[in-house]
PDB file of C-alpha atoms and ligand atoms in Angstrom:
ATOM      1  CA  MET U1282      -0.454   0.545  -0.564  1.00 40.00           C
ATOM      2  CA  THR U1283       1.220   3.094  -0.488  1.00 45.00           C
ATOM      3  CA  THR U1284      -0.004   6.965   0.326  1.00 47.00           C
ATOM      4  CA  VAL U1285      -1.533   8.194  -3.115  1.00 47.00           C
ATOM      5  CA  ASP U1286      -0.700  11.711  -0.968  1.00 57.00           C
ATOM      6  CA  ALA U1287       2.258  11.652   0.105  1.00 68.00           C
ATOM      7  CA  PRO U1288       4.023  15.401   0.278  1.00 68.00           C
ATOM      8  CA  GLN U1289       6.728  15.240  -2.199  1.00 75.00           C
ATOM      9  CA  PRO U1290      10.386  17.386  -1.652  1.00 79.00           C
ATOM     10  CA  SER U1291      11.185  19.637  -3.350  1.00 86.00           C
ATOM     11  CA  ALA U1292      15.201  18.780  -4.607  1.00 88.00           C
ATOM     12  CA  ALA U1293      15.574  22.999  -3.112  1.00 87.00           C
ATOM     13  CA  ALA U1294      13.901  20.697   0.146  1.00 87.00           C
ATOM     14  CA  SER U1295      15.696  17.680   0.555  1.00 87.00           C
ATOM     15  CA  GLY U1296      18.743  18.981  -1.469  1.00 90.00           C
ATOM     16  CA  ASN U1297      19.658  22.800   1.239  1.00 88.00           C
ATOM     17  CA  ALA U1298      18.676  19.895   4.537  1.00 87.00           C
ATOM     18  CA  ALA U1299      21.004  18.089   3.038  1.00 87.00           C
ATOM     19  CA  SER U1300      23.834  20.885   3.029  1.00 88.00           C
ATOM     20  CA  ASP U1301      22.213  21.992   6.898  1.00 88.00           C
ATOM     21  CA  ARG U1302      23.072  18.714   7.655  1.00 88.00           C
ATOM     22  CA  PHE U1303      26.719  17.764   5.516  1.00 87.00           C
ATOM     23  CA  ALA U1304      27.953  21.615   7.415  1.00 86.00           C
ATOM     24  CA  LEU U1305      27.153  19.872  10.633  1.00 89.00           C
ATOM     25  CA  ASP U1306      28.123  16.657  10.780  1.00 87.00           C
ATOM     26  CA  LYS U1307      31.627  16.784   8.104  1.00 84.00           C
ATOM     27  CA  GLY U1308      31.852  19.584   6.252  1.00 76.00           C
ATOM     28  CA  GLY U1309      35.057  21.519   7.588  1.00 79.00           C
ATOM     29  CA  PHE U1310      38.252  21.735   5.842  1.00 87.00           C
ATOM     30  CA  ASP U1311      40.535  20.124   9.345  1.00 88.00           C
ATOM     31  CA  ASP U1312      40.443  16.238   8.574  1.00 90.00           C
ATOM     32  CA  VAL U1313      42.382  17.763   5.222  1.00 93.00           C
ATOM     33  CA  LYS U1314      44.060  20.943   7.127  1.00 92.00           C
ATOM     34  CA  ASP U1315      47.913  18.510   6.670  1.00 94.00           C
ATOM     35  CA  THR U1316      47.759  17.947   3.314  1.00 96.00           C
ATOM     36  CA  PRO U1317      51.148  18.945   1.273  1.00 97.00           C
ATOM     37  CA  LYS U1318      50.716  21.865  -1.433  1.00 97.00           C
ATOM     38  CA  GLU U1319      52.380  18.813  -3.946  1.00 98.00           C
ATOM     39  CA  ARG U1320      48.437  16.607  -3.078  1.00 98.00           C
ATOM     40  CA  VAL U1321      46.459  19.461  -4.282  1.00 97.00           C
ATOM     41  CA  ASP U1322      48.438  21.045  -7.153  1.00 98.00           C
ATOM     42  CA  THR U1323      48.359  17.568  -9.020  1.00 98.00           C
ATOM     43  CA  LEU U1324      45.198  17.234  -7.544  1.00 98.00           C
ATOM     44  CA  ALA U1325      43.761  20.348  -8.547  1.00 98.00           C
ATOM     45  CA  ARG U1326      45.911  20.241 -12.176  1.00 98.00           C
ATOM     46  CA  GLU U1327      44.630  16.626 -13.112  1.00 98.00           C
ATOM     47  CA  VAL U1328      41.384  17.375 -12.671  1.00 98.00           C
ATOM     48  CA  LEU U1329      41.496  20.393 -14.706  1.00 98.00           C
ATOM     49  CA  GLY U1330      43.832  19.090 -17.260  1.00 98.00           C
ATOM     50  CA  ALA U1331      40.643  16.614 -17.978  1.00 98.00           C
ATOM     51  CA  VAL U1332      37.922  18.436 -17.872  1.00 98.00           C
ATOM     52  CA  HIS U1333      40.348  21.012 -21.093  1.00 98.00           C
ATOM     53  CA  GLU U1334      40.845  17.969 -22.896  1.00 98.00           C
ATOM     54  CA  ILE U1335      37.075  16.780 -23.225  1.00 98.00           C
ATOM     55  CA  ILE U1336      36.646  20.918 -24.479  1.00 98.00           C
ATOM     56  CA  HIS U1337      39.078  20.253 -26.654  1.00 98.00           C
ATOM     57  CA  ARG U1338      37.858  16.048 -27.768  1.00 98.00           C
ATOM     58  CA  HIS U1339      34.487  17.437 -28.133  1.00 98.00           C
ATOM     59  CA  GLN U1340      34.623  20.864 -29.560  1.00 98.00           C
ATOM     60  CA  VAL U1341      32.593  22.071 -26.397  1.00 98.00           C
ATOM     61  CA  THR U1342      31.135  25.713 -27.912  1.00 98.00           C
ATOM     62  CA  TYR U1343      30.546  28.697 -25.803  1.00 98.00           C
ATOM     63  CA  PRO U1344      26.496  28.270 -25.466  1.00 98.00           C
ATOM     64  CA  GLU U1345      27.420  24.837 -24.233  1.00 98.00           C
ATOM     65  CA  TYR U1346      30.079  26.493 -21.959  1.00 98.00           C
ATOM     66  CA  ASN U1347      27.366  28.394 -20.265  1.00 98.00           C
ATOM     67  CA  ALA U1348      25.094  26.043 -20.211  1.00 97.00           C
ATOM     68  CA  LEU U1349      27.640  24.688 -17.972  1.00 97.00           C
ATOM     69  CA  LYS U1350      28.026  27.801 -15.983  1.00 97.00           C
ATOM     70  CA  ALA U1351      24.324  28.102 -15.583  1.00 97.00           C
ATOM     71  CA  TRP U1352      23.877  24.482 -14.371  1.00 97.00           C
ATOM     72  CA  LEU U1353      26.913  24.303 -11.441  1.00 97.00           C
ATOM     73  CA  ILE U1354      24.997  27.668  -9.999  1.00 97.00           C
ATOM     74  CA  LYS U1355      21.710  26.319 -10.153  1.00 96.00           C
ATOM     75  CA  VAL U1356      23.427  23.217  -8.287  1.00 96.00           C
ATOM     76  CA  GLY U1357      24.294  25.186  -5.052  1.00 95.00           C
ATOM     77  CA  HIS U1358      21.570  27.919  -5.657  1.00 93.00           C
ATOM     78  CA  ASP U1359      19.088  24.101  -5.565  1.00 93.00           C
ATOM     79  CA  GLY U1360      21.863  22.929  -2.135  1.00 93.00           C
ATOM     80  CA  GLU U1361      21.737  19.996  -4.505  1.00 95.00           C
ATOM     81  CA  TRP U1362      25.882  19.590  -4.126  1.00 94.00           C
ATOM     82  CA  PRO U1363      25.966  16.895  -1.665  1.00 93.00           C
ATOM     83  CA  LEU U1364      23.195  14.808  -4.006  1.00 93.00           C
ATOM     84  CA  PHE U1365      25.277  14.791  -7.452  1.00 96.00           C
ATOM     85  CA  LEU U1366      27.882  13.658  -6.061  1.00 96.00           C
ATOM     86  CA  ASP U1367      26.543  11.608  -3.373  1.00 95.00           C
ATOM     87  CA  VAL U1368      25.235  10.312  -7.270  1.00 96.00           C
ATOM     88  CA  TRP U1369      28.167  11.026  -9.457  1.00 97.00           C
ATOM     89  CA  VAL U1370      30.997  10.122  -7.728  1.00 97.00           C
ATOM     90  CA  GLU U1371      31.578   8.716  -3.962  1.00 96.00           C
ATOM     91  CA  HIS U1372      31.427   5.604  -5.526  1.00 97.00           C
ATOM     92  CA  ALA U1373      34.561   5.829  -6.734  1.00 97.00           C
ATOM     93  CA  LEU U1374      35.849   6.662  -3.512  1.00 96.00           C
ATOM     94  CA  GLU U1375      34.105   4.145  -1.375  1.00 96.00           C
ATOM     95  CA  GLU U1376      35.494   1.466  -3.875  1.00 96.00           C
ATOM     96  CA  VAL U1377      39.262   3.804  -2.855  1.00 97.00           C
ATOM     97  CA  THR U1378      38.834   3.695   0.745  1.00 96.00           C
ATOM     98  CA  THR U1379      37.022  -0.671   1.256  1.00 97.00           C
ATOM     99  CA  ALA U1380      39.538  -2.881  -1.436  1.00 97.00           C
ATOM    100  CA  HIS U1381      41.799  -3.585   1.566  1.00 97.00           C
ATOM    101  CA  ARG U1382      39.344  -5.005   3.482  1.00 97.00           C
ATOM    102  CA  LYS U1383      38.751  -8.927   3.930  1.00 97.00           C
ATOM    103  CA  GLY U1384      35.220  -8.403   6.229  1.00 97.00           C
ATOM    104  CA  ASN U1385      32.535  -6.496   4.456  1.00 97.00           C
ATOM    105  CA  LYS U1386      32.910  -3.668   2.344  1.00 96.00           C
ATOM    106  CA  GLY U1387      30.147  -1.762   2.221  1.00 96.00           C
ATOM    107  CA  THR U1388      28.549   0.869  -0.371  1.00 98.00           C
ATOM    108  CA  ILE U1389      28.453   4.509  -0.212  1.00 97.00           C
ATOM    109  CA  GLU U1390      26.706   7.248   1.901  1.00 97.00           C
ATOM    110  CA  GLY U1391      23.915   8.868   0.126  1.00 94.00           C
ATOM    111  CA  PRO U1392      22.933  12.359   1.312  1.00 93.00           C
ATOM    112  CA  TYR U1393      21.090  11.447   3.777  1.00 94.00           C
ATOM    113  CA  TYR U1394      22.586   9.846   7.032  1.00 96.00           C
ATOM    114  CA  VAL U1395      21.969  11.277  10.354  1.00 96.00           C
ATOM    115  CA  PRO U1396      23.595  11.315  13.817  1.00 96.00           C
ATOM    116  CA  ASN U1397      22.675  10.247  17.381  1.00 96.00           C
ATOM    117  CA  ALA U1398      18.999   8.146  15.495  1.00 98.00           C
ATOM    118  CA  PRO U1399      17.067   6.965  19.221  1.00 98.00           C
ATOM    119  CA  GLU U1400      18.868   3.965  20.501  1.00 98.00           C
ATOM    120  CA  LEU U1401      16.722   1.063  20.209  1.00 98.00           C
ATOM    121  CA  GLY U1402      18.817  -2.487  21.755  1.00 97.00           C
ATOM    122  CA  PRO U1403      19.575  -5.854  20.394  1.00 98.00           C
ATOM    123  CA  ASP U1404      15.981  -6.657  19.376  1.00 98.00           C
ATOM    124  CA  ALA U1405      14.658  -3.249  17.751  1.00 98.00           C
ATOM    125  CA  THR U1406      11.757  -2.289  16.417  1.00 98.00           C
ATOM    126  CA  MET U1407      12.625   1.417  14.159  1.00 98.00           C
ATOM    127  CA  PRO U1408      10.218   4.036  15.338  1.00 98.00           C
ATOM    128  CA  MET U1409       7.463   4.137  12.922  1.00 98.00           C
ATOM    129  CA  ARG U1410       4.069   5.555  12.447  1.00 97.00           C
ATOM    130  CA  ASP U1411       1.662   3.744  14.061  1.00 96.00           C
ATOM    131  CA  ASP U1412      -0.234   2.562  10.553  1.00 94.00           C
ATOM    132  CA  GLU U1413       3.136   3.080   8.973  1.00 97.00           C
ATOM    133  CA  PRO U1414       2.413   1.880   5.257  1.00 97.00           C
ATOM    134  CA  GLY U1415       4.799  -1.266   3.733  1.00 96.00           C
ATOM    135  CA  ASP U1416       5.454  -5.142   4.367  1.00 96.00           C
ATOM    136  CA  LYS U1417       6.809  -6.015   7.858  1.00 97.00           C
ATOM    137  CA  LEU U1418      10.807  -6.758   7.463  1.00 98.00           C
ATOM    138  CA  VAL U1419      12.317  -8.496  10.627  1.00 98.00           C
ATOM    139  CA  TRP U1420      15.991  -8.993  10.011  1.00 98.00           C
ATOM    140  CA  GLU U1421      18.086 -10.740  12.328  1.00 98.00           C
ATOM    141  CA  GLY U1422      21.757 -11.166  12.293  1.00 98.00           C
ATOM    142  CA  THR U1423      25.763 -11.069  14.012  1.00 98.00           C
ATOM    143  CA  ILE U1424      28.636  -8.895  14.126  1.00 98.00           C
ATOM    144  CA  THR U1425      31.549 -10.796  14.347  1.00 98.00           C
ATOM    145  CA  SER U1426      35.775  -9.950  13.189  1.00 98.00           C
ATOM    146  CA  LEU U1427      37.542 -11.310  10.377  1.00 97.00           C
ATOM    147  CA  ASP U1428      38.223 -14.219  13.310  1.00 97.00           C
ATOM    148  CA  GLY U1429      34.983 -15.265  14.089  1.00 97.00           C
ATOM    149  CA  THR U1430      34.646 -13.951  17.399  1.00 98.00           C
ATOM    150  CA  PRO U1431      30.851 -12.213  18.172  1.00 98.00           C
ATOM    151  CA  LEU U1432      31.254  -8.214  19.312  1.00 98.00           C
ATOM    152  CA  ALA U1433      29.363  -6.298  21.104  1.00 98.00           C
ATOM    153  CA  GLY U1434      28.707  -3.255  18.775  1.00 98.00           C
ATOM    154  CA  LYS U1435      26.632  -0.905  17.502  1.00 98.00           C
ATOM    155  CA  LEU U1436      24.176  -0.768  13.957  1.00 98.00           C
ATOM    156  CA  GLU U1437      23.671   2.182  12.797  1.00 98.00           C
ATOM    157  CA  VAL U1438      19.899   2.010  10.224  1.00 98.00           C
ATOM    158  CA  TRP U1439      17.822   4.487   8.003  1.00 98.00           C
ATOM    159  CA  HIS U1440      15.545   4.140   5.167  1.00 98.00           C
ATOM    160  CA  ALA U1441      13.393   5.727   2.705  1.00 96.00           C
ATOM    161  CA  ASP U1442       9.529   4.928   4.034  1.00 96.00           C
ATOM    162  CA  ASP U1443       6.464   2.963   1.632  1.00 95.00           C
ATOM    163  CA  ASP U1444       6.385   6.075  -0.553  1.00 93.00           C
ATOM    164  CA  GLY U1445       9.297   6.599  -0.979  1.00 92.00           C
ATOM    165  CA  LEU U1446      10.882   9.176   1.386  1.00 93.00           C
ATOM    166  CA  TYR U1447      12.888  10.268   4.207  1.00 95.00           C
ATOM    167  CA  SER U1448      12.350  12.009   7.507  1.00 96.00           C
ATOM    168  CA  GLN U1449      13.969  15.116   8.242  1.00 95.00           C
ATOM    169  CA  TYR U1450      14.731  14.718   4.357  1.00 93.00           C
ATOM    170  CA  ALA U1451      10.536  15.205   2.773  1.00 91.00           C
ATOM    171  CA  PRO U1452       7.826  17.071   4.883  1.00 90.00           C
ATOM    172  CA  GLY U1453       5.687  15.263   7.129  1.00 91.00           C
ATOM    173  CA  LEU U1454       7.235  12.498   9.388  1.00 95.00           C
ATOM    174  CA  PRO U1455       7.955  12.269  12.063  1.00 97.00           C
ATOM    175  CA  VAL U1456      11.586  12.700  12.872  1.00 97.00           C
ATOM    176  CA  TRP U1457      13.202   9.517  13.969  1.00 98.00           C
ATOM    177  CA  ASN U1458      10.886   7.834  11.660  1.00 98.00           C
ATOM    178  CA  LEU U1459      12.915   4.452  10.671  1.00 98.00           C
ATOM    179  CA  ARG U1460      15.770   5.400  11.593  1.00 98.00           C
ATOM    180  CA  GLY U1461      17.457   3.527  14.409  1.00 98.00           C
ATOM    181  CA  THR U1462      20.146   2.885  16.672  1.00 98.00           C
ATOM    182  CA  VAL U1463      20.982  -0.992  17.331  1.00 98.00           C
ATOM    183  CA  SER U1464      22.896  -2.399  19.676  1.00 98.00           C
ATOM    184  CA  THR U1465      24.822  -5.709  20.329  1.00 97.00           C
ATOM    185  CA  ALA U1466      26.054  -7.520  23.107  1.00 96.00           C
ATOM    186  CA  GLU U1467      29.022 -10.280  23.749  1.00 97.00           C
ATOM    187  CA  ASP U1468      27.149 -12.217  21.086  1.00 98.00           C
ATOM    188  CA  GLY U1469      26.824  -9.632  18.264  1.00 98.00           C
ATOM    189  CA  LYS U1470      23.072 -10.580  17.903  1.00 98.00           C
ATOM    190  CA  PHE U1471      20.317  -8.531  16.465  1.00 98.00           C
ATOM    191  CA  ARG U1472      16.945  -8.204  15.463  1.00 98.00           C
ATOM    192  CA  VAL U1473      15.543  -5.341  12.632  1.00 98.00           C
ATOM    193  CA  THR U1474      11.500  -4.957  12.344  1.00 98.00           C
ATOM    194  CA  THR U1475      10.992  -2.737   9.953  1.00 98.00           C
ATOM    195  CA  ILE U1476       9.092  -1.959   7.553  1.00 97.00           C
ATOM    196  CA  LYS U1477      10.614  -2.744   3.583  1.00 96.00           C
ATOM    197  CA  PRO U1478      11.868   0.315   1.548  1.00 95.00           C
ATOM    198  CA  LYS U1479      10.234   1.238  -1.619  1.00 92.00           C
ATOM    199  CA  PRO U1480      13.001   2.680  -4.621  1.00 92.00           C
ATOM    200  CA  TYR U1481      13.799   5.904  -4.198  1.00 88.00           C
ATOM    201  CA  MET U1482      14.083   8.781  -7.008  1.00 91.00           C
ATOM    202  CA  ILE U1483      15.998  11.502  -6.502  1.00 90.00           C
ATOM    203  CA  PRO U1484      13.966  14.544  -6.873  1.00 89.00           C
ATOM    204  CA  THR U1485      13.638  15.949 -10.474  1.00 91.00           C
ATOM    205  CA  ASP U1486      13.044  18.889 -10.314  1.00 92.00           C
ATOM    206  CA  GLY U1487      16.420  20.935  -9.368  1.00 95.00           C
ATOM    207  CA  ALA U1488      20.021  20.724 -11.017  1.00 96.00           C
ATOM    208  CA  CYS U1489      20.166  16.883 -11.173  1.00 95.00           C
ATOM    209  CA  GLY U1490      17.064  16.582 -12.566  1.00 95.00           C
ATOM    210  CA  GLN U1491      17.869  18.926 -15.154  1.00 96.00           C
ATOM    211  CA  LEU U1492      20.903  17.115 -15.454  1.00 96.00           C
ATOM    212  CA  ILE U1493      18.906  14.026 -16.155  1.00 96.00           C
ATOM    213  CA  ALA U1494      15.763  15.036 -17.797  1.00 96.00           C
ATOM    214  CA  ALA U1495      19.350  16.893 -20.987  1.00 96.00           C
ATOM    215  CA  ALA U1496      21.625  13.106 -20.681  1.00 97.00           C
ATOM    216  CA  GLY U1497      18.045  10.390 -20.917  1.00 96.00           C
ATOM    217  CA  TRP U1498      19.141   8.776 -18.084  1.00 96.00           C
ATOM    218  CA  HIS U1499      16.956   8.370 -15.054  1.00 95.00           C
ATOM    219  CA  ALA U1500      16.643   8.686 -11.785  1.00 95.00           C
ATOM    220  CA  TRP U1501      16.315   5.952  -9.455  1.00 95.00           C
ATOM    221  CA  ARG U1502      17.310   4.198  -6.617  1.00 96.00           C
ATOM    222  CA  PRO U1503      16.652   0.269  -6.357  1.00 97.00           C
ATOM    223  CA  ALA U1504      14.565  -0.260  -3.030  1.00 97.00           C
ATOM    224  CA  HIS U1505      17.886  -0.358  -0.029  1.00 97.00           C
ATOM    225  CA  VAL U1506      18.716   0.017   3.398  1.00 98.00           C
ATOM    226  CA  HIS U1507      21.494   1.669   4.508  1.00 98.00           C
ATOM    227  CA  PHE U1508      23.491   1.296   7.798  1.00 98.00           C
ATOM    228  CA  LYS U1509      27.044   2.186   9.416  1.00 98.00           C
ATOM    229  CA  VAL U1510      27.747  -0.863  11.789  1.00 98.00           C
ATOM    230  CA  SER U1511      30.794  -0.550  14.076  1.00 98.00           C
ATOM    231  CA  ALA U1512      32.759  -2.374  17.158  1.00 98.00           C
ATOM    232  CA  PRO U1513      35.568  -1.151  19.169  1.00 98.00           C
ATOM    233  CA  GLY U1514      38.751  -1.803  17.346  1.00 98.00           C
ATOM    234  CA  HIS U1515      37.831  -2.587  13.640  1.00 98.00           C
ATOM    235  CA  GLU U1516      36.693  -0.653  11.508  1.00 98.00           C
ATOM    236  CA  LEU U1517      33.362   1.112  10.695  1.00 98.00           C
ATOM    237  CA  VAL U1518      31.695   0.094   7.674  1.00 98.00           C
ATOM    238  CA  THR U1519      29.146   1.818   5.185  1.00 98.00           C
ATOM    239  CA  GLY U1520      26.597   0.511   2.750  1.00 98.00           C
ATOM    240  CA  GLN U1521      23.370  -0.273   1.585  1.00 98.00           C
ATOM    241  CA  LEU U1522      21.055  -3.681   1.252  1.00 98.00           C
ATOM    242  CA  TYR U1523      19.163  -4.157  -1.738  1.00 98.00           C
ATOM    243  CA  PHE U1524      16.323  -6.308  -2.414  1.00 97.00           C
ATOM    244  CA  PRO U1525      16.380  -9.312  -5.400  1.00 96.00           C
ATOM    245  CA  GLY U1526      14.281  -8.960  -8.804  1.00 95.00           C
ATOM    246  CA  ASP U1527      14.568  -4.764  -7.816  1.00 96.00           C
ATOM    247  CA  PRO U1528      13.870  -3.272 -11.656  1.00 94.00           C
ATOM    248  CA  HIS U1529      16.799  -0.824 -10.394  1.00 96.00           C
ATOM    249  CA  ASN U1530      19.423  -2.931  -9.208  1.00 97.00           C
ATOM    250  CA  ALA U1531      21.584  -3.129 -12.581  1.00 96.00           C
ATOM    251  CA  ASP U1532      21.408   0.413 -13.729  1.00 95.00           C
ATOM    252  CA  ASP U1533      21.091   2.014  -9.417  1.00 96.00           C
ATOM    253  CA  VAL U1534      21.805   6.295 -10.676  1.00 96.00           C
ATOM    254  CA  ALA U1535      24.072   6.053  -8.067  1.00 96.00           C
ATOM    255  CA  SER U1536      26.154   2.910  -9.380  1.00 96.00           C
ATOM    256  CA  ALA U1537      26.088   1.123  -5.199  1.00 97.00           C
ATOM    257  CA  VAL U1538      24.907  -1.965  -6.397  1.00 98.00           C
ATOM    258  CA  LYS U1539      27.085  -4.927  -5.561  1.00 97.00           C
ATOM    259  CA  PRO U1540      26.451  -8.369  -5.432  1.00 96.00           C
ATOM    260  CA  GLU U1541      27.768  -9.147  -2.009  1.00 96.00           C
ATOM    261  CA  LEU U1542      24.404  -6.736  -0.492  1.00 98.00           C
ATOM    262  CA  MET U1543      21.840  -8.603  -1.505  1.00 97.00           C
ATOM    263  CA  LEU U1544      18.587  -9.387   1.529  1.00 97.00           C
ATOM    264  CA  ASP U1545      16.618 -12.376   0.320  1.00 93.00           C
ATOM    265  CA  PRO U1546      13.059 -11.853   2.349  1.00 96.00           C
ATOM    266  CA  LYS U1547      10.875 -14.698   2.456  1.00 97.00           C
ATOM    267  CA  LEU U1548       7.579 -14.777   3.141  1.00 96.00           C
ATOM    268  CA  GLN U1549       6.131 -16.239   6.618  1.00 97.00           C
ATOM    269  CA  PRO U1550       2.455 -17.440   6.656  1.00 97.00           C
ATOM    270  CA  ASP U1551       1.561 -13.991   9.141  1.00 94.00           C
ATOM    271  CA  GLY U1552       2.324 -12.479   5.743  1.00 94.00           C
ATOM    272  CA  SER U1553       5.471 -11.026   7.152  1.00 96.00           C
ATOM    273  CA  TYR U1554       8.767 -11.001   5.659  1.00 97.00           C
ATOM    274  CA  THR U1555      12.403 -12.832   7.541  1.00 98.00           C
ATOM    275  CA  VAL U1556      15.843 -12.619   6.598  1.00 98.00           C
ATOM    276  CA  THR U1557      19.080 -13.431   8.018  1.00 98.00           C
ATOM    277  CA  TYR U1558      22.381 -11.324   7.377  1.00 98.00           C
ATOM    278  CA  ASN U1559      25.436 -10.274   9.069  1.00 98.00           C
ATOM    279  CA  PHE U1560      28.754  -8.262   9.566  1.00 98.00           C
ATOM    280  CA  VAL U1561      31.934  -9.288   9.072  1.00 98.00           C
ATOM    281  CA  LEU U1562      34.260  -6.405  10.283  1.00 98.00           C
ATOM    282  CA  ASP U1563      38.164  -6.379  10.653  1.00 98.00           C
ATOM    283  CA  PRO U1564      39.979  -5.420  12.668  1.00 98.00           C
ATOM    284  CA  VAL U1565      42.215  -1.130  12.688  1.00 97.00           C
ATOM    285  CA  GLU U1566      45.425  -2.254  12.180  1.00 88.00           C
ATOM    286  CA  GLY U1567      48.120  -1.976  13.982  1.00 73.00           C
TER     287      GLY U1567
HETATM  288  C1  LIG T1390      20.052  10.177  -2.957  1.00 90.31           C
HETATM  289  C2  LIG T1390      19.171   9.212  -1.568  1.00 90.31           C
HETATM  290  C3  LIG T1390      19.506   8.319  -1.599  1.00 90.31           C
HETATM  291  O1  LIG T1390      19.183   7.333  -0.762  1.00 90.31           O
HETATM  292  C4  LIG T1390      21.202   7.496  -1.603  1.00 90.31           C
HETATM  293  O2  LIG T1390      20.637   6.379  -1.163  1.00 90.31           O
HETATM  294  C5  LIG T1390      21.685   7.613  -2.782  1.00 90.31           C
HETATM  295  C6  LIG T1390      21.521   8.629  -3.085  1.00 90.31           C
HETATM  296  C7  LIG T1390      20.499  11.318  -3.853  1.00 90.31           C
HETATM  297  O3  LIG T1390      19.126  11.608  -3.672  1.00 90.31           O
HETATM  298  O4  LIG T1390      21.447  11.769  -4.128  1.00 90.31           O
HETATM  299 FE1  LIG T1391      18.277   5.821   0.644  1.00 90.31          FE
END
């Protein structure tokens, strides 16, 4: 069941909310303050060099250059830089960052994480409305270290609702709807009771939507459940879980689907879906 009249967020509303969130949590330069000038020089020069090369190779015109300028200005005006970067750039960063791992690698974080969601313990029911639409999903699993030792850790979960909308980025939803912090004890076990999210469409009325329409692309991400899983002395894994058979698993606009990230829930006689998905965390080196 889908709520037909769920208010859709405008690109500028969800984009500016994502930009504000980013500024609060991550948007500083402190983490790179010791970067040598040589590295900045190399990265900046090679990015610009790639742009120059494309202009020559495709004989880019002044009207196209001006359209690019107008578009870049509009991305900022709509607050869509987090959306643009997380959809079309973040997956490459994630691949570089997690390539060395032997346990779970994960995938992109996307723009809609909010820290400090309500603490729910190891047997968690996600915060949701009394009449939350959607199929009930019960997900069980264990957090272990690479050597199989169960870990007392933390599993943060956030996902869209049955209309593909995220709390705090779409109007009318309770603040922590479908966002929670699950914890595990020494046995590493958790259970999360929630609903299956629906596919998510990135907003089409802003600059990112304009690019998608002009290029003849589509705006869909397959249905997904976001997570961050952590335990002391282990690497944080950020990722998303997907569902087999989703029409957009093969052409996710954000290029973030991986075969090892599939949840395959089975329908139970009571109409709910159950699934097991475990996490294996790499110990921090050194
Ligand atoms: C976007 C939204 C998501 O839920 C996600 O996982 C990645 C990107 C976006 O709107 O840009
Ligand atoms: Fe998402």
